[in-house]
Backbone as a chain_set.jsonl record, in Angstrom:
{"seq": "XXXXXXXXXXXXXXXXXXXXXXXXXXXXXXXXXXXXXXXXXXXXXXXXXXXXXXXXXXXXXXXXXXXXXXXXXXXXXXXXXXXXXXXXXXXXXXXXXXXXXXXXXXXXXXXXXXXXXXXXXXXXXXXXXXXX", "coords": {"N": [[-28.231, -48.797, 0.737], [-25.189, -48.767, 2.391], [-21.923, -47.644, 1.66], [-19.792, -49.047, 2.828], [-21.279, -51.358, 3.348], [-21.667, -52.329, 0.861], [-18.932, -52.822, -0.023], [-18.237, -54.766, 1.932], [-19.948, -56.89, 1.231], [-19.193, -57.407, -1.377], [-16.49, -58.225, -0.954], [-16.922, -60.7, 0.445], [-18.49, -61.974, -1.514], [-16.66, -62.481, -3.379], [-15.061, -64.277, -2.068], [-13.068, -63.882, -0.281], [-11.66, -63.542, 2.858], [-11.814, -60.845, 5.243], [-9.319, -60.106, 6.242], [-7.596, -61.361, 4.389], [-8.333, -60.097, 2.024], [-7.515, -57.42, 2.715], [-4.747, -57.767, 2.835], [-4.287, -58.508, 0.164], [-4.837, -56.132, -1.178], [-3.142, -54.392, -0.12], [-3.339, -52.945, 2.287], [-3.546, -52.304, 5.879], [-5.116, -54.82, 7.837], [-6.627, -53.83, 9.984], [-7.261, -51.167, 9.128], [-8.927, -51.721, 6.966], [-11.032, -52.977, 8.422], [-11.796, -50.808, 10.068], [-12.795, -49.076, 8.032], [-14.981, -50.522, 7.266], [-16.554, -50.569, 9.552], [-16.781, -48.02, 10.6], [-17.287, -46.61, 8.532], [-16.849, -45.487, 5.113], [-16.44, -42.882, 4.407], [-14.664, -41.44, 6.215], [-12.299, -42.484, 5.657], [-8.917, -42.654, 4.371], [-8.349, -41.445, 1.106], [-6.573, -42.777, -0.642], [-6.572, -45.371, 0.389], [-9.265, -46.121, 0.031], [-9.271, -46.064, -2.746], [-7.602, -48.26, -3.252], [-9.086, -50.369, -2.151], [-11.451, -50.368, -3.799], [-10.231, -50.664, -6.333], [-9.186, -53.292, -5.983], [-11.628, -54.582, -5.798], [-12.462, -54.36, -8.257], [-13.871, -52.181, -9.209], [-14.913, -48.791, -9.753], [-14.817, -45.749, -7.846], [-17.053, -44.157, -8.429], [-18.758, -46.312, -9.296], [-19.006, -47.657, -6.84], [-20.417, -45.761, -5.431], [-22.848, -45.56, -6.889], [-23.763, -48.236, -6.506], [-24.119, -48.221, -3.735], [-26.053, -46.29, -3.432], [-28.145, -47.531, -4.69], [-28.717, -47.199, -7.23], [-28.742, -47.86, -10.75], [-28.506, -50.823, -12.889], [-27.188, -53.104, -11.992], [-26.746, -55.554, -9.599], [-24.945, -56.041, -6.534], [-23.681, -58.445, -6.672], [-23.759, -58.938, -9.457], [-22.037, -56.783, -10.208], [-19.596, -57.695, -9.123], [-19.237, -59.917, -10.684], [-19.079, -58.795, -13.256], [-16.775, -57.25, -12.907], [-14.919, -59.366, -12.555], [-15.175, -60.461, -15.128], [-14.284, -58.383, -16.749], [-11.689, -58.129, -15.942], [-10.707, -60.504, -16.939], [-11.081, -60.112, -19.706], [-9.344, -58.026, -20.175], [-6.87, -59.233, -20.177], [-4.361, -59.783, -22.4], [-4.21, -62.274, -23.814], [-6.795, -63.184, -23.722], [-8.485, -61.115, -24.525], [-9.068, -60.758, -27.176], [-11.273, -61.955, -28.357], [-13.363, -60.792, -26.915], [-12.94, -58.023, -27.147], [-14.542, -55.818, -27.79], [-16.222, -55.466, -25.71], [-15.821, -53.566, -23.467], [-16.395, -51.043, -24.623], [-18.817, -51.303, -25.553], [-22.499, -50.892, -25.843], [-24.813, -50.826, -23.153], [-26.797, -52.884, -23.483], [-25.669, -54.687, -25.236], [-23.525, -55.46, -23.629], [-24.822, -56.86, -21.6], [-25.724, -59.072, -23.072], [-23.29, -60.202, -23.884], [-22.252, -60.782, -21.295], [-24.148, -62.877, -20.551], [-23.455, -64.76, -22.38], [-20.823, -65.191, -21.496], [-21.369, -66.331, -18.889], [-22.522, -68.752, -19.632], [-20.379, -70.086, -20.971], [-18.704, -70.275, -18.644], [-20.152, -72.073, -17.042], [-20.228, -74.274, -18.699], [-17.517, -75.006, -18.724], [-17.228, -75.741, -16.102], [-18.227, -78.184, -15.955], [-16.558, -79.82, -17.429], [-13.98, -82.215, -17.279], [-10.542, -82.603, -16.15], [-8.229, -82.872, -18.872], [-10.215, -83.267, -20.85], [-11.272, -82.678, -24.129], [-12.301, -79.661, -25.869], [-15.811, -79.426, -26.48], [-16.398, -82.062, -25.715]], "CA": [[-27.151, -49.611, 1.206], [-24.05, -47.986, 2.649], [-20.622, -48.003, 0.807], [-19.141, -50.099, 3.565], [-21.964, -52.666, 3.216], [-21.321, -52.767, -0.537], [-17.561, -53.414, 0.095], [-18.202, -56.024, 2.696], [-20.65, -57.938, 0.468], [-18.319, -57.726, -2.621], [-15.368, -59.043, -0.549], [-17.565, -61.922, 0.751], [-18.856, -62.675, -2.706], [-15.387, -62.769, -4.109], [-14.564, -65.436, -1.389], [-12.024, -63.516, 0.548], [-11.821, -63.059, 4.267], [-11.486, -59.473, 5.16], [-7.845, -60.074, 6.343], [-6.901, -61.863, 3.123], [-8.526, -58.998, 1.064], [-6.716, -56.367, 2.998], [-3.405, -58.025, 2.372], [-4.302, -58.473, -1.282], [-4.901, -54.755, -1.679], [-1.987, -53.644, 0.502], [-3.674, -52.065, 3.382], [-3.528, -53.123, 7.106], [-6.498, -55.294, 8.14], [-7.218, -52.824, 10.941], [-7.613, -50.122, 8.274], [-10.154, -52.171, 6.311], [-11.997, -53.172, 9.518], [-12.283, -49.425, 10.394], [-13.59, -48.581, 7.011], [-16.302, -51.28, 7.307], [-17.385, -50.304, 10.75], [-16.984, -46.559, 10.817], [-17.732, -45.836, 7.241], [-15.778, -45.174, 4.098], [-16.216, -41.396, 4.277], [-13.569, -40.898, 6.92], [-11.046, -43.219, 5.331], [-7.945, -42.004, 3.451], [-8.795, -41.731, -0.309], [-5.771, -43.764, -1.246], [-7.047, -46.697, 0.866], [-10.531, -46.387, -0.708], [-8.956, -46.422, -4.071], [-7.0, -49.5, -3.253], [-10.096, -51.348, -1.978], [-12.275, -50.389, -4.987], [-9.458, -51.289, -7.42], [-9.17, -54.675, -5.616], [-12.913, -55.231, -6.095], [-12.699, -54.233, -9.68], [-14.897, -51.205, -9.477], [-14.475, -47.412, -9.537], [-15.489, -45.0, -6.751], [-18.276, -43.932, -8.907], [-19.501, -47.448, -9.272], [-19.311, -47.886, -5.549], [-21.377, -44.709, -5.069], [-24.058, -46.016, -7.587], [-24.255, -49.445, -5.786], [-24.437, -47.774, -2.462], [-27.341, -45.648, -3.566], [-29.198, -48.411, -5.151], [-28.923, -46.779, -8.588], [-28.195, -48.815, -11.75], [-29.192, -52.132, -13.143], [-26.504, -54.143, -11.437], [-26.573, -55.825, -8.141], [-23.514, -56.175, -5.939], [-23.195, -59.713, -7.282], [-23.442, -58.601, -10.953], [-20.896, -55.905, -10.278], [-18.442, -58.517, -8.87], [-19.137, -60.778, -11.945], [-18.662, -57.934, -14.258], [-15.368, -56.926, -12.576], [-14.098, -60.545, -12.863], [-15.084, -60.624, -16.483], [-13.409, -57.356, -17.238], [-10.278, -58.508, -15.654], [-10.388, -61.606, -17.887], [-10.987, -59.596, -21.084], [-8.191, -57.118, -20.35], [-5.642, -60.036, -20.411], [-3.964, -59.929, -23.881], [-4.412, -63.478, -24.398], [-8.193, -63.471, -23.782], [-9.261, -60.042, -24.934], [-9.325, -60.604, -28.622], [-12.636, -62.263, -28.587], [-14.388, -59.796, -26.249], [-12.387, -56.709, -27.01], [-15.487, -54.687, -27.941], [-17.043, -55.381, -24.427], [-15.692, -52.242, -22.683], [-17.029, -49.78, -25.234], [-20.24, -51.808, -26.001], [-23.61, -50.42, -25.171], [-25.259, -51.721, -22.077], [-27.593, -54.036, -23.988], [-24.595, -55.655, -25.697], [-22.714, -55.977, -22.525], [-25.65, -57.816, -20.928], [-25.693, -60.204, -24.031], [-21.969, -60.76, -23.707], [-22.245, -61.485, -19.903], [-25.005, -64.078, -20.618], [-22.547, -65.732, -23.014], [-19.649, -65.501, -20.575], [-21.891, -67.177, -17.861], [-22.698, -69.995, -20.343], [-18.934, -70.589, -21.045], [-18.236, -70.677, -17.293], [-20.999, -73.277, -16.649], [-19.783, -75.412, -19.582], [-16.287, -75.329, -18.332], [-17.382, -76.313, -14.775], [-18.624, -79.527, -16.104], [-15.458, -80.547, -18.103], [-12.937, -82.917, -16.489], [-9.18, -82.399, -16.714], [-7.938, -83.656, -20.074], [-11.267, -83.31, -21.76], [-11.221, -81.716, -25.275], [-13.41, -78.855, -25.978], [-16.857, -80.071, -27.154], [-16.652, -83.364, -25.162]], "C": [[-25.941, -48.634, 1.393], [-22.902, -48.398, 1.817], [-19.998, -49.159, 1.58], [-19.816, -51.522, 3.443], [-21.663, -53.259, 1.856], [-19.974, -53.451, -0.543], [-17.64, -54.701, 0.687], [-18.87, -57.065, 1.839], [-19.776, -58.36, -0.688], [-17.217, -58.575, -2.102], [-15.812, -60.506, -0.229], [-17.866, -62.699, -0.49], [-17.745, -63.147, -3.57], [-14.629, -64.034, -3.404], [-13.423, -65.094, -0.513], [-12.521, -63.237, 2.022], [-11.428, -61.54, 4.305], [-9.936, -59.274, 5.446], [-7.166, -60.399, 5.094], [-7.145, -60.689, 2.054], [-7.627, -57.777, 1.359], [-5.278, -56.619, 2.591], [-3.315, -57.975, 0.894], [-4.118, -57.049, -1.88], [-3.735, -53.88, -1.106], [-2.347, -52.633, 1.45], [-3.71, -52.89, 4.726], [-5.043, -53.612, 7.291], [-7.369, -54.514, 9.038], [-7.858, -51.604, 10.054], [-8.953, -50.462, 7.53], [-11.258, -52.337, 7.344], [-12.614, -51.806, 9.81], [-13.141, -48.837, 9.293], [-14.994, -49.228, 6.992], [-17.085, -51.047, 8.485], [-17.631, -48.832, 10.924], [-17.45, -45.854, 9.559], [-16.609, -45.52, 6.347], [-15.505, -43.659, 3.966], [-15.062, -40.859, 4.991], [-12.247, -41.485, 6.596], [-10.317, -42.393, 4.329], [-8.369, -42.424, 2.057], [-7.952, -42.844, -0.97], [-6.115, -45.261, -0.856], [-8.336, -47.137, 0.191], [-10.282, -46.805, -2.074], [-8.437, -47.93, -4.23], [-8.07, -50.637, -3.105], [-11.035, -51.33, -3.244], [-11.527, -51.043, -6.206], [-9.457, -52.868, -7.173], [-10.541, -55.38, -5.844], [-13.282, -55.09, -7.54], [-13.737, -53.15, -10.127], [-14.286, -49.85, -9.274], [-15.186, -46.898, -8.325], [-16.846, -44.656, -7.118], [-19.274, -45.132, -8.997], [-20.024, -47.835, -7.751], [-20.421, -46.961, -5.044], [-22.874, -45.103, -5.697], [-24.685, -47.293, -6.784], [-24.752, -49.125, -4.529], [-25.794, -47.082, -2.391], [-28.489, -46.388, -4.114], [-29.485, -48.024, -6.585], [-28.293, -47.926, -9.507], [-28.887, -50.046, -11.824], [-28.44, -53.217, -12.347], [-26.527, -54.305, -10.001], [-25.225, -55.923, -7.721], [-22.904, -57.468, -6.615], [-22.877, -59.521, -8.618], [-22.233, -57.695, -11.098], [-19.587, -56.628, -10.08], [-18.224, -59.387, -10.201], [-18.549, -59.947, -13.155], [-17.148, -57.544, -14.036], [-14.529, -58.217, -12.872], [-14.029, -60.772, -14.331], [-14.297, -59.637, -17.165], [-11.939, -57.534, -17.085], [-9.814, -59.617, -16.719], [-10.178, -60.982, -19.236], [-9.773, -58.665, -21.244], [-6.844, -57.933, -20.44], [-5.424, -60.192, -21.89], [-4.369, -61.252, -24.451], [-5.888, -63.756, -24.493], [-9.052, -62.41, -24.379], [-9.612, -59.841, -26.451], [-10.79, -60.828, -28.837], [-13.722, -61.312, -28.027], [-13.837, -58.359, -26.233], [-13.398, -55.512, -27.2], [-16.364, -54.532, -26.563], [-17.005, -53.972, -23.764], [-16.309, -51.16, -23.363], [-18.412, -50.159, -25.77], [-21.401, -51.078, -25.258], [-24.076, -51.322, -24.126], [-25.99, -52.896, -22.504], [-26.655, -55.097, -24.548], [-23.912, -56.218, -24.653], [-23.44, -57.056, -21.768], [-25.56, -59.144, -21.836], [-24.325, -60.98, -23.855], [-21.739, -61.458, -22.312], [-23.07, -62.794, -19.835], [-24.129, -65.208, -21.259], [-21.405, -66.175, -22.211], [-20.123, -66.638, -19.474], [-22.076, -68.651, -18.496], [-21.418, -70.664, -20.433], [-18.496, -71.061, -19.72], [-18.89, -71.926, -16.861], [-20.564, -74.53, -17.478], [-18.479, -75.929, -19.104], [-16.306, -76.115, -16.983], [-17.531, -77.779, -14.901], [-17.547, -80.451, -16.882], [-14.525, -81.122, -17.057], [-11.614, -82.647, -17.077], [-8.825, -83.393, -17.779], [-9.115, -83.726, -21.104], [-10.926, -82.275, -22.828], [-12.521, -80.853, -25.29], [-14.536, -79.519, -26.844], [-17.181, -81.381, -26.674], [-17.687, -83.325, -24.185]], "O": [[-25.751, -47.752, 0.556], [-22.938, -49.506, 1.282], [-19.703, -50.188, 0.972], [-19.198, -52.587, 3.43], [-21.442, -54.459, 1.692], [-19.874, -54.577, -1.029], [-17.195, -55.69, 0.104], [-18.297, -58.151, 1.747], [-19.633, -59.554, -0.954], [-16.954, -59.609, -2.715], [-15.115, -61.445, -0.613], [-17.577, -63.892, -0.581], [-17.871, -64.073, -4.371], [-13.773, -64.697, -3.991], [-12.805, -66.026, 0.002], [-13.631, -62.773, 2.282], [-10.74, -61.075, 3.396], [-9.344, -58.337, 4.911], [-6.19, -59.732, 4.751], [-6.236, -60.365, 1.29], [-7.057, -57.173, 0.45], [-4.646, -55.72, 2.035], [-2.337, -57.439, 0.372], [-3.41, -56.809, -2.858], [-3.442, -52.79, -1.595], [-1.761, -51.551, 1.473], [-3.896, -54.105, 4.658], [-6.011, -52.929, 6.957], [-8.595, -54.49, 8.938], [-8.962, -51.16, 10.37], [-9.902, -49.68, 7.47], [-12.362, -51.843, 7.114], [-13.837, -51.669, 9.798], [-14.128, -48.161, 9.584], [-16.011, -48.581, 6.743], [-18.285, -51.318, 8.448], [-18.707, -48.468, 11.4], [-17.916, -44.715, 9.548], [-15.49, -45.301, 6.811], [-14.459, -43.244, 3.469], [-14.454, -39.904, 4.507], [-11.21, -41.094, 7.133], [-10.873, -41.595, 3.574], [-8.707, -43.584, 1.823], [-8.452, -43.695, -1.706], [-5.968, -46.201, -1.637], [-8.516, -48.299, -0.172], [-10.908, -47.731, -2.588], [-8.784, -48.669, -5.151], [-8.011, -51.669, -3.773], [-11.353, -52.437, -3.68], [-12.091, -51.83, -6.966], [-9.709, -53.635, -8.103], [-10.602, -56.592, -6.051], [-14.288, -55.632, -7.998], [-14.344, -53.204, -11.196], [-13.218, -49.754, -8.668], [-16.088, -47.563, -7.816], [-17.763, -44.798, -6.309], [-20.476, -44.961, -8.795], [-21.164, -48.224, -7.496], [-21.283, -47.4, -4.282], [-23.906, -44.955, -5.042], [-25.875, -47.364, -6.477], [-25.783, -49.682, -4.152], [-26.564, -47.255, -1.446], [-29.643, -45.968, -4.033], [-30.473, -48.517, -7.13], [-27.489, -48.758, -9.087], [-29.745, -50.366, -11.001], [-29.073, -54.229, -12.044], [-26.355, -53.355, -9.237], [-24.342, -55.887, -8.578], [-21.75, -57.486, -7.045], [-21.774, -59.894, -9.018], [-21.471, -57.849, -12.052], [-18.583, -56.303, -10.714], [-17.103, -59.507, -10.697], [-17.676, -60.388, -13.902], [-16.377, -57.543, -14.995], [-13.446, -58.07, -13.44], [-12.995, -61.22, -14.827], [-13.636, -59.987, -18.143], [-11.106, -57.17, -17.916], [-8.706, -59.593, -17.255], [-9.177, -61.284, -19.886], [-9.237, -58.539, -22.345], [-5.804, -57.351, -20.749], [-6.302, -60.722, -22.57], [-4.866, -61.277, -25.577], [-6.244, -64.568, -25.347], [-10.204, -62.67, -24.726], [-10.316, -58.922, -26.869], [-11.477, -59.996, -29.43], [-14.791, -61.1, -28.6], [-14.235, -57.562, -25.384], [-13.117, -54.377, -26.815], [-17.106, -53.566, -26.389], [-18.03, -53.325, -23.552], [-16.791, -50.279, -22.651], [-19.077, -49.332, -26.393], [-21.219, -50.696, -24.103], [-23.775, -52.514, -24.174], [-25.802, -53.936, -21.873], [-26.865, -56.29, -24.331], [-23.669, -57.425, -24.685], [-22.839, -58.038, -21.334], [-25.329, -60.22, -21.286], [-24.275, -62.201, -23.708], [-21.137, -62.526, -22.205], [-22.692, -63.716, -19.112], [-24.065, -66.348, -20.801], [-21.029, -67.347, -22.205], [-19.447, -67.632, -19.212], [-21.766, -69.639, -17.829], [-21.334, -71.807, -19.983], [-17.951, -72.161, -19.623], [-18.209, -72.805, -16.334], [-20.551, -75.657, -16.985], [-18.281, -77.143, -19.056], [-15.503, -77.024, -16.771], [-17.036, -78.546, -14.075], [-17.681, -81.674, -16.935], [-14.328, -80.497, -16.015], [-11.475, -82.477, -18.288], [-9.069, -84.592, -17.642], [-8.899, -84.264, -22.19], [-10.399, -81.197, -22.552], [-13.595, -81.236, -24.827], [-14.211, -80.126, -27.864], [-18.191, -81.915, -27.134], [-18.032, -84.357, -23.61]]}, "num_chains": 1, "name": "protein.A"}
């Protein structure tokens, strides 16, 4: 899979239009469109960094995903990026503070627990107390 395909899929999986994502990361939508049609290789590195940061991944992670290496699919990478953004928040990070330094097996366990929490929260109605 090409880097541009990975970026395009991750933008879509995060629920953004290309235009909205470009605005979010601070680049012209025409620049993003060019990256996705002509390839990332010819793009200015600062724009590539803005895009990868907006997706919550590093350039190295983009390369791994594009080459098909690693255990994580593009969807899992997006979920992990959302999770890591959540745990970096000082109000949330106390419980999951060891995630970023944890071994891969432990990270997978924590991700499964995180998915369980998200599913449980989806079923709660406004005003419900925890455990209801």
